Amino acid sequence: MRKKVRKEVRSPIFLQPILQERIWGGEKLKRFNYEFTSDFIGECWGISAHPHGQSIVRNGKYKGFTLERLWNENRKLFGNYKKRKFPILVKILDANKDLSVQVHPNDEFASLYENGELGKTEFWYVIDCKEGAEIVYGHHAQTKEQFIKMIEQGKWGELLHRIPIRPGDFFYVPSGTIHALCEGTLILEIQQNSDTTYRLYDYDRVDSNGEKRELHLEKAISVSNVPHKDFQLNIQQREENGVKITTFVRGKYFSVYKWSIELKGSLLQDKVFQLASVIEGEGRMYTIEGEFPLRKGDHIILPATLGKFIITGNITLIVSHP
Ligand code: ZN
C-alpha cells in the first residue's frame, strides 16, 4: 500500500475581506483596492471568523473555506492553538462621521451576559486622519457615583477625554475603556474576536426615521473602568534582515507589530501563526512553494507550517498573533 504523504502548507493564506455598511461609513476604503457596493462602507473585516462576517480563503487547497471552518478542521495550520474560538479579528475602519461613545466588556462579563461571546480589547493603528482629528479615550470621573451623575446630567463635554491624533499614532484600548473614533479617521484595528459593544452616548443623533440608536447604559456603566486606567505603550524598534520591526504591544490577547520593508526582507514564521495586513505599498512574497504578489488591502494568514520567507518591494504590514 502506498503511504499518503500529507503535504504541509508553505504558502500564505489569502482571505477575501468583508465590507460592512455603516451609517458613519464613507468611501476611503476604496484606497485598499476593494470593490464597493455602497457609498457608506465603514468597516472592512479583513481577517474574521466571527459569525457576523466570515472571511473566505482565496487561494490554495483550502480555497472557499470560511476561516472558522479552516480553524476548526485544520488546527495544525494554527500551531494547534488550544482555544475554541479563533482569537483575533482584524478590521480597517473608515470613520467618516463620529462613532458613538462606547465600551466593551471583558471575557468574564461577555461570557455571562452575551451568550458566550468573548470580551473585546482593541488596538488601533491610525493609517490616516484629517488635520485636527481626535479620538475619545477615557474620561475624567473619579468615582462611579460621579460617573453616573455626569451621564445623567448629560455633561459629556466635561466627562469625556479627547486626544488629538496623527497618522502613525496607535492606541491600546483594553475592555472597560471608554472610547470613540471621531470623524475623519482611518484606522486598522486588531481586536479580540467579538462583536459586543455597549453604546453610552450617540450625540443625540436621530436617523432618517427620527429614531435614536439604542443605548446600553446599564451594561456600559457596569463594565467601565472608573477612574479611567491609562495604557501607555512603549514601542520597541529594531532592524532584522532588511525588515524594520516596530513592536507596539505584547498583550494578554494579542501582540501587534509593524513590518516595514524598503527593498527585501527575510523572515521566519516562528509564532503559532501570524495575521498580516498590507496597509501601504506593494511587493512580492516568496516561500518554498512559490511567489505571491502582495498589494495594499491584502489580508493574509502566515500558518504555523510556513517556515522561512522573503518579502520584496516597498511595503508596510501590520502583523499580529495571539
Ligand atoms: Zn470599540
Short mmCIF file of C-alpha atoms and ligand atoms in Angstrom, two decimals:
data_model
loop_
_atom_site.label_atom_id
_atom_site.label_comp_id
_atom_site.label_asym_id
_atom_site.label_seq_id
_atom_site.Cartn_x
_atom_site.Cartn_y
_atom_site.Cartn_z
CA MET A 1 0.00 0.00 0.00
CA ARG A 2 1.20 3.44 -0.83
CA LYS A 3 1.62 5.70 2.11
CA LYS A 4 -0.08 9.02 1.66
CA VAL A 5 2.31 11.86 2.27
CA ARG A 6 0.48 14.89 3.60
CA LYS A 7 1.95 17.99 2.16
CA GLU A 8 2.26 20.85 4.58
CA VAL A 9 1.03 24.29 3.65
CA ARG A 10 4.02 26.53 2.98
CA SER A 11 2.16 29.46 1.47
CA PRO A 12 0.43 32.50 2.88
CA ILE A 13 -3.34 32.05 3.09
CA PHE A 14 -5.10 34.98 1.40
CA LEU A 15 -8.54 35.98 2.66
CA GLN A 16 -11.45 37.71 0.99
CA PRO A 17 -12.36 40.75 3.11
CA ILE A 18 -15.95 41.52 4.09
CA LEU A 19 -17.11 45.10 3.61
CA GLN A 20 -19.69 46.25 6.13
CA GLU A 21 -22.08 49.13 5.55
CA ARG A 22 -22.29 51.62 8.44
CA ILE A 23 -24.20 54.89 8.77
CA TRP A 24 -20.91 56.59 9.64
CA GLY A 25 -19.00 54.99 6.74
CA GLY A 26 -17.63 56.56 3.58
CA GLU A 27 -15.51 55.78 0.54
CA LYS A 28 -11.94 55.81 1.87
CA LEU A 29 -11.68 52.02 1.91
CA LYS A 30 -11.55 52.23 -1.89
CA ARG A 31 -7.88 53.13 -1.39
CA PHE A 32 -7.32 49.49 -0.42
CA ASN A 33 -8.37 48.08 -3.79
CA TYR A 34 -11.77 46.84 -2.57
CA GLU A 35 -14.84 46.55 -4.80
CA PHE A 36 -17.58 48.80 -3.46
CA THR A 37 -21.29 48.14 -3.32
CA SER A 38 -22.31 51.17 -1.26
CA ASP A 39 -21.23 54.74 -0.53
CA PHE A 40 -21.28 54.06 3.20
CA ILE A 41 -18.69 51.36 3.78
CA GLY A 42 -17.49 51.80 7.35
CA GLU A 43 -15.65 48.57 8.07
CA CYS A 44 -13.57 46.07 6.20
CA TRP A 45 -13.34 42.84 8.16
CA GLY A 46 -10.02 41.68 6.78
CA ILE A 47 -9.45 38.59 8.92
CA SER A 48 -12.58 37.34 10.60
CA ALA A 49 -14.00 34.06 11.86
CA HIS A 50 -16.93 35.85 13.51
CA PRO A 51 -20.47 34.75 12.57
CA HIS A 52 -21.35 38.37 11.69
CA GLY A 53 -18.90 38.21 8.77
CA GLN A 54 -16.68 35.30 7.78
CA SER A 55 -13.50 35.60 5.74
CA ILE A 56 -13.27 33.14 2.85
CA VAL A 57 -9.93 31.61 1.79
CA ARG A 58 -8.95 32.85 -1.68
CA ASN A 59 -6.07 30.54 -2.61
CA GLY A 60 -4.50 27.10 -2.21
CA LYS A 61 -6.06 23.80 -1.28
CA TYR A 62 -8.47 25.33 1.23
CA LYS A 63 -9.87 27.84 -1.27
CA GLY A 64 -13.53 28.52 -0.48
CA PHE A 65 -13.29 27.52 3.21
CA THR A 66 -14.54 30.02 5.77
CA LEU A 67 -11.91 30.98 8.30
CA GLU A 68 -13.98 29.31 11.02
CA ARG A 69 -14.01 26.02 9.11
CA LEU A 70 -10.27 26.25 8.46
CA TRP A 71 -9.74 26.90 12.17
CA ASN A 72 -11.97 24.00 13.23
CA GLU A 73 -10.72 21.41 10.74
CA ASN A 74 -7.03 22.27 10.28
CA ARG A 75 -5.75 23.40 13.63
CA LYS A 76 -2.25 22.31 12.68
CA LEU A 77 -2.05 25.40 10.43
CA PHE A 78 -2.55 27.42 13.60
CA GLY A 79 0.13 25.64 15.63
CA ASN A 80 -2.55 23.52 17.36
CA TYR A 81 -3.54 26.61 19.31
CA LYS A 82 -5.92 25.46 22.01
CA LYS A 83 -8.87 27.83 22.05
CA ARG A 84 -12.38 27.03 20.92
CA LYS A 85 -12.77 30.29 19.02
CA PHE A 86 -10.43 31.95 16.58
CA PRO A 87 -8.93 34.62 18.87
CA ILE A 88 -8.44 37.76 16.73
CA LEU A 89 -10.45 39.96 14.39
CA VAL A 90 -8.63 42.38 12.05
CA LYS A 91 -10.52 45.34 10.59
CA ILE A 92 -9.93 48.58 8.74
CA LEU A 93 -12.39 51.31 9.72
CA ASP A 94 -13.29 54.50 7.87
CA ALA A 95 -14.94 56.83 10.37
CA ASN A 96 -16.43 59.38 8.03
CA LYS A 97 -18.60 60.66 10.89
CA ASP A 98 -18.24 60.43 14.67
CA LEU A 99 -18.84 56.96 16.05
CA SER A 100 -20.90 56.54 19.19
CA VAL A 101 -19.08 56.66 22.52
CA GLN A 102 -18.80 53.06 23.64
CA VAL A 103 -17.19 50.50 25.89
CA HIS A 104 -16.68 46.74 25.65
CA PRO A 105 -16.95 44.04 28.33
CA ASN A 106 -14.15 41.68 29.36
CA ASP A 107 -14.27 37.91 28.78
CA GLU A 108 -15.97 37.11 32.10
CA PHE A 109 -18.77 39.64 31.66
CA ALA A 110 -19.33 38.79 27.97
CA SER A 111 -19.49 35.06 28.57
CA LEU A 112 -22.06 35.59 31.34
CA TYR A 113 -24.29 38.17 29.67
CA GLU A 114 -23.67 37.84 25.92
CA ASN A 115 -24.20 34.15 25.14
CA GLY A 116 -20.58 33.11 25.44
CA GLU A 117 -19.15 35.92 23.32
CA LEU A 118 -15.57 36.93 24.03
CA GLY A 119 -14.72 40.24 25.64
CA LYS A 120 -13.19 42.93 23.49
CA THR A 121 -9.81 44.51 23.92
CA GLU A 122 -8.68 46.54 20.90
CA PHE A 123 -5.57 48.04 19.37
CA TRP A 124 -5.77 50.92 16.88
CA TYR A 125 -3.20 51.99 14.33
CA VAL A 126 -4.03 55.33 12.70
CA ILE A 127 -3.41 54.84 8.95
CA ASP A 128 -4.65 58.31 8.07
CA CYS A 129 -6.73 61.12 9.53
CA LYS A 130 -7.78 64.63 8.73
CA GLU A 131 -5.99 67.66 10.16
CA GLY A 132 -7.17 68.21 13.74
CA ALA A 133 -8.75 64.75 14.13
CA GLU A 134 -9.34 63.43 17.63
CA ILE A 135 -10.41 60.29 19.44
CA VAL A 136 -12.31 59.82 22.67
CA TYR A 137 -10.13 57.80 25.02
CA GLY A 138 -11.12 57.57 28.70
CA HIS A 139 -12.99 60.00 30.92
CA HIS A 140 -12.49 62.35 33.87
CA ALA A 141 -14.84 60.93 36.54
CA GLN A 142 -13.12 59.79 39.73
CA THR A 143 -15.87 57.65 41.26
CA LYS A 144 -18.73 55.60 39.88
CA GLU A 145 -21.23 57.99 41.58
CA GLN A 146 -19.68 60.96 39.81
CA PHE A 147 -19.57 59.00 36.54
CA ILE A 148 -23.28 58.13 36.71
CA LYS A 149 -24.23 61.66 37.71
CA MET A 150 -22.38 63.24 34.81
CA ILE A 151 -24.03 60.79 32.40
CA GLU A 152 -27.49 61.53 33.85
CA GLN A 153 -26.87 65.27 33.54
CA GLY A 154 -25.52 64.86 30.01
CA LYS A 155 -22.22 66.57 30.86
CA TRP A 156 -20.44 64.78 28.02
CA GLY A 157 -18.02 67.59 27.21
CA GLU A 158 -16.76 67.56 30.78
CA LEU A 159 -16.79 63.78 31.17
CA LEU A 160 -15.04 62.56 28.01
CA HIS A 161 -11.31 62.75 27.48
CA ARG A 162 -10.37 63.67 23.92
CA ILE A 163 -6.92 63.22 22.38
CA PRO A 164 -5.61 64.78 19.13
CA ILE A 165 -4.28 62.17 16.70
CA ARG A 166 -1.97 62.00 13.71
CA PRO A 167 -1.23 59.32 11.10
CA GLY A 168 1.05 56.64 12.59
CA ASP A 169 -0.35 57.01 16.13
CA PHE A 170 -1.51 53.88 17.94
CA PHE A 171 -3.69 53.13 20.95
CA TYR A 172 -4.32 50.16 23.21
CA VAL A 173 -7.97 50.04 24.24
CA PRO A 174 -8.48 47.31 26.87
CA SER A 175 -12.03 46.21 27.71
CA GLY A 176 -13.60 48.67 30.13
CA THR A 177 -12.03 51.72 28.40
CA ILE A 178 -14.49 54.32 27.15
CA HIS A 179 -13.63 55.21 23.56
CA ALA A 180 -14.82 56.51 20.22
CA LEU A 181 -13.40 57.14 16.81
CA CYS A 182 -14.18 60.62 15.59
CA GLU A 183 -14.85 61.99 12.14
CA GLY A 184 -12.07 61.81 9.57
CA THR A 185 -10.16 58.81 10.93
CA LEU A 186 -8.95 55.75 9.04
CA ILE A 187 -7.60 53.02 11.31
CA LEU A 188 -6.55 49.42 11.33
CA GLU A 189 -7.95 47.62 14.35
CA ILE A 190 -6.69 44.42 15.91
CA GLN A 191 -9.21 43.15 18.43
CA GLN A 192 -10.47 40.10 20.21
CA ASN A 193 -12.91 38.15 18.08
CA SER A 194 -16.06 39.74 19.46
CA ASP A 195 -18.85 41.99 18.24
CA THR A 196 -20.19 43.15 21.60
CA THR A 197 -20.44 46.91 22.05
CA TYR A 198 -22.21 48.89 24.77
CA ARG A 199 -23.21 52.30 23.48
CA LEU A 200 -23.02 55.05 26.08
CA TYR A 201 -23.70 58.18 24.07
CA ASP A 202 -24.64 58.78 20.44
CA TYR A 203 -24.55 62.61 20.37
CA ASP A 204 -28.39 62.54 20.49
CA ARG A 205 -28.40 61.83 16.77
CA VAL A 206 -31.53 60.62 15.02
CA ASP A 207 -31.76 58.59 11.81
CA SER A 208 -33.95 59.40 8.80
CA ASN A 209 -36.96 57.99 10.67
CA GLY A 210 -36.34 60.31 13.60
CA GLU A 211 -35.19 57.38 15.75
CA LYS A 212 -32.22 57.42 18.09
CA ARG A 213 -29.96 54.36 18.16
CA GLU A 214 -30.30 52.17 21.21
CA LEU A 215 -28.03 52.87 24.17
CA HIS A 216 -26.88 50.22 26.66
CA LEU A 217 -26.35 52.43 29.68
CA GLU A 218 -26.70 49.90 32.45
CA LYS A 219 -24.20 47.43 31.00
CA ALA A 220 -21.89 50.22 29.83
CA ILE A 221 -21.78 51.71 33.32
CA SER A 222 -21.11 48.38 34.97
CA VAL A 223 -18.16 47.43 32.72
CA SER A 224 -16.49 50.87 32.53
CA ASN A 225 -13.22 51.44 34.38
CA VAL A 226 -13.78 54.26 36.88
CA PRO A 227 -11.47 56.07 37.30
CA HIS A 228 -10.13 55.62 33.77
CA LYS A 229 -6.99 53.47 33.51
CA ASP A 230 -4.49 54.82 31.04
CA PHE A 231 -2.40 52.42 28.96
CA GLN A 232 0.75 53.92 27.53
CA LEU A 233 2.56 51.71 25.05
CA ASN A 234 6.33 51.72 24.96
CA ILE A 235 7.25 50.81 21.44
CA GLN A 236 10.42 49.00 20.52
CA GLN A 237 12.11 49.21 17.15
CA ARG A 238 14.73 47.00 15.62
CA GLU A 239 16.01 46.12 12.18
CA GLU A 240 16.46 42.50 11.23
CA ASN A 241 17.42 41.07 7.83
CA GLY A 242 16.07 44.04 5.92
CA VAL A 243 12.85 44.40 7.94
CA LYS A 244 12.20 47.33 10.24
CA ILE A 245 10.13 45.81 13.04
CA THR A 246 8.14 48.04 15.40
CA THR A 247 6.63 46.25 18.39
CA PHE A 248 3.55 48.10 19.64
CA VAL A 249 2.14 45.75 22.20
CA ARG A 250 2.73 42.30 23.63
CA GLY A 251 -0.54 41.75 25.42
CA LYS A 252 -2.65 39.08 27.03
CA TYR A 253 -4.88 38.73 23.97
CA PHE A 254 -2.58 39.68 21.10
CA SER A 255 0.75 41.15 20.14
CA VAL A 256 0.99 43.72 17.35
CA TYR A 257 3.91 44.75 15.13
CA LYS A 258 4.62 46.82 12.06
CA TRP A 259 6.92 45.41 9.39
CA SER A 260 8.41 47.99 7.03
CA ILE A 261 10.40 46.74 4.07
CA GLU A 262 12.06 49.01 1.51
CA LEU A 263 13.69 46.50 -0.80
CA LYS A 264 13.95 42.98 0.54
CA GLY A 265 13.45 41.39 3.95
CA SER A 266 13.90 37.80 5.17
CA LEU A 267 11.60 36.49 7.86
CA LEU A 268 10.81 33.28 9.70
CA GLN A 269 7.31 32.34 10.81
CA ASP A 270 8.12 31.19 14.36
CA LYS A 271 4.81 32.02 16.16
CA VAL A 272 1.74 29.77 16.46
CA PHE A 273 0.51 31.69 13.41
CA GLN A 274 0.51 35.33 12.32
CA LEU A 275 -2.01 37.62 10.68
CA ALA A 276 -0.76 40.32 8.32
CA SER A 277 -2.45 43.20 6.52
CA VAL A 278 -0.79 45.32 3.85
CA ILE A 279 -1.52 48.96 4.71
CA GLU A 280 0.87 50.62 2.25
CA GLY A 281 2.80 49.79 -0.90
CA GLU A 282 3.15 46.57 -2.80
CA GLY A 283 5.58 43.74 -3.22
CA ARG A 284 6.01 40.01 -3.50
CA MET A 285 6.32 37.22 -1.02
CA TYR A 286 8.49 34.18 -1.72
CA THR A 287 8.14 30.90 0.12
CA ILE A 288 9.42 27.40 -0.66
CA GLU A 289 6.16 26.84 -2.53
CA GLY A 290 6.27 29.84 -4.83
CA GLU A 291 5.78 33.52 -5.36
CA PHE A 292 2.80 35.59 -4.20
CA PRO A 293 2.05 39.20 -5.13
CA LEU A 294 1.11 41.46 -2.21
CA ARG A 295 -0.76 44.72 -2.53
CA LYS A 296 -2.34 47.31 -0.30
CA GLY A 297 -5.52 45.92 1.27
CA ASP A 298 -4.41 42.26 1.24
CA HIS A 299 -5.02 40.29 4.41
CA ILE A 300 -3.13 37.04 4.91
CA ILE A 301 -2.55 34.32 7.45
CA LEU A 302 1.01 33.06 7.89
CA PRO A 303 0.39 29.49 9.01
CA ALA A 304 2.45 27.60 11.59
CA THR A 305 3.89 25.47 8.78
CA LEU A 306 5.10 28.39 6.63
CA GLY A 307 8.78 28.40 7.61
CA LYS A 308 11.17 30.93 6.08
CA PHE A 309 10.00 33.54 3.63
CA ILE A 310 11.12 36.69 1.85
CA ILE A 311 9.18 39.87 1.12
CA THR A 312 10.37 42.26 -1.57
CA GLY A 313 9.08 45.68 -2.53
CA ASN A 314 8.37 48.91 -0.72
CA ILE A 315 5.66 47.74 1.63
CA THR A 316 4.25 48.14 5.14
CA LEU A 317 2.29 45.48 7.00
CA ILE A 318 0.57 45.41 10.37
CA VAL A 319 1.08 41.97 11.89
CA SER A 320 -0.46 40.27 14.92
CA HIS A 321 -0.54 36.94 16.70
CA PRO A 322 -2.24 35.65 19.83
ZN ZN B 1 -14.59 49.61 20.23
#
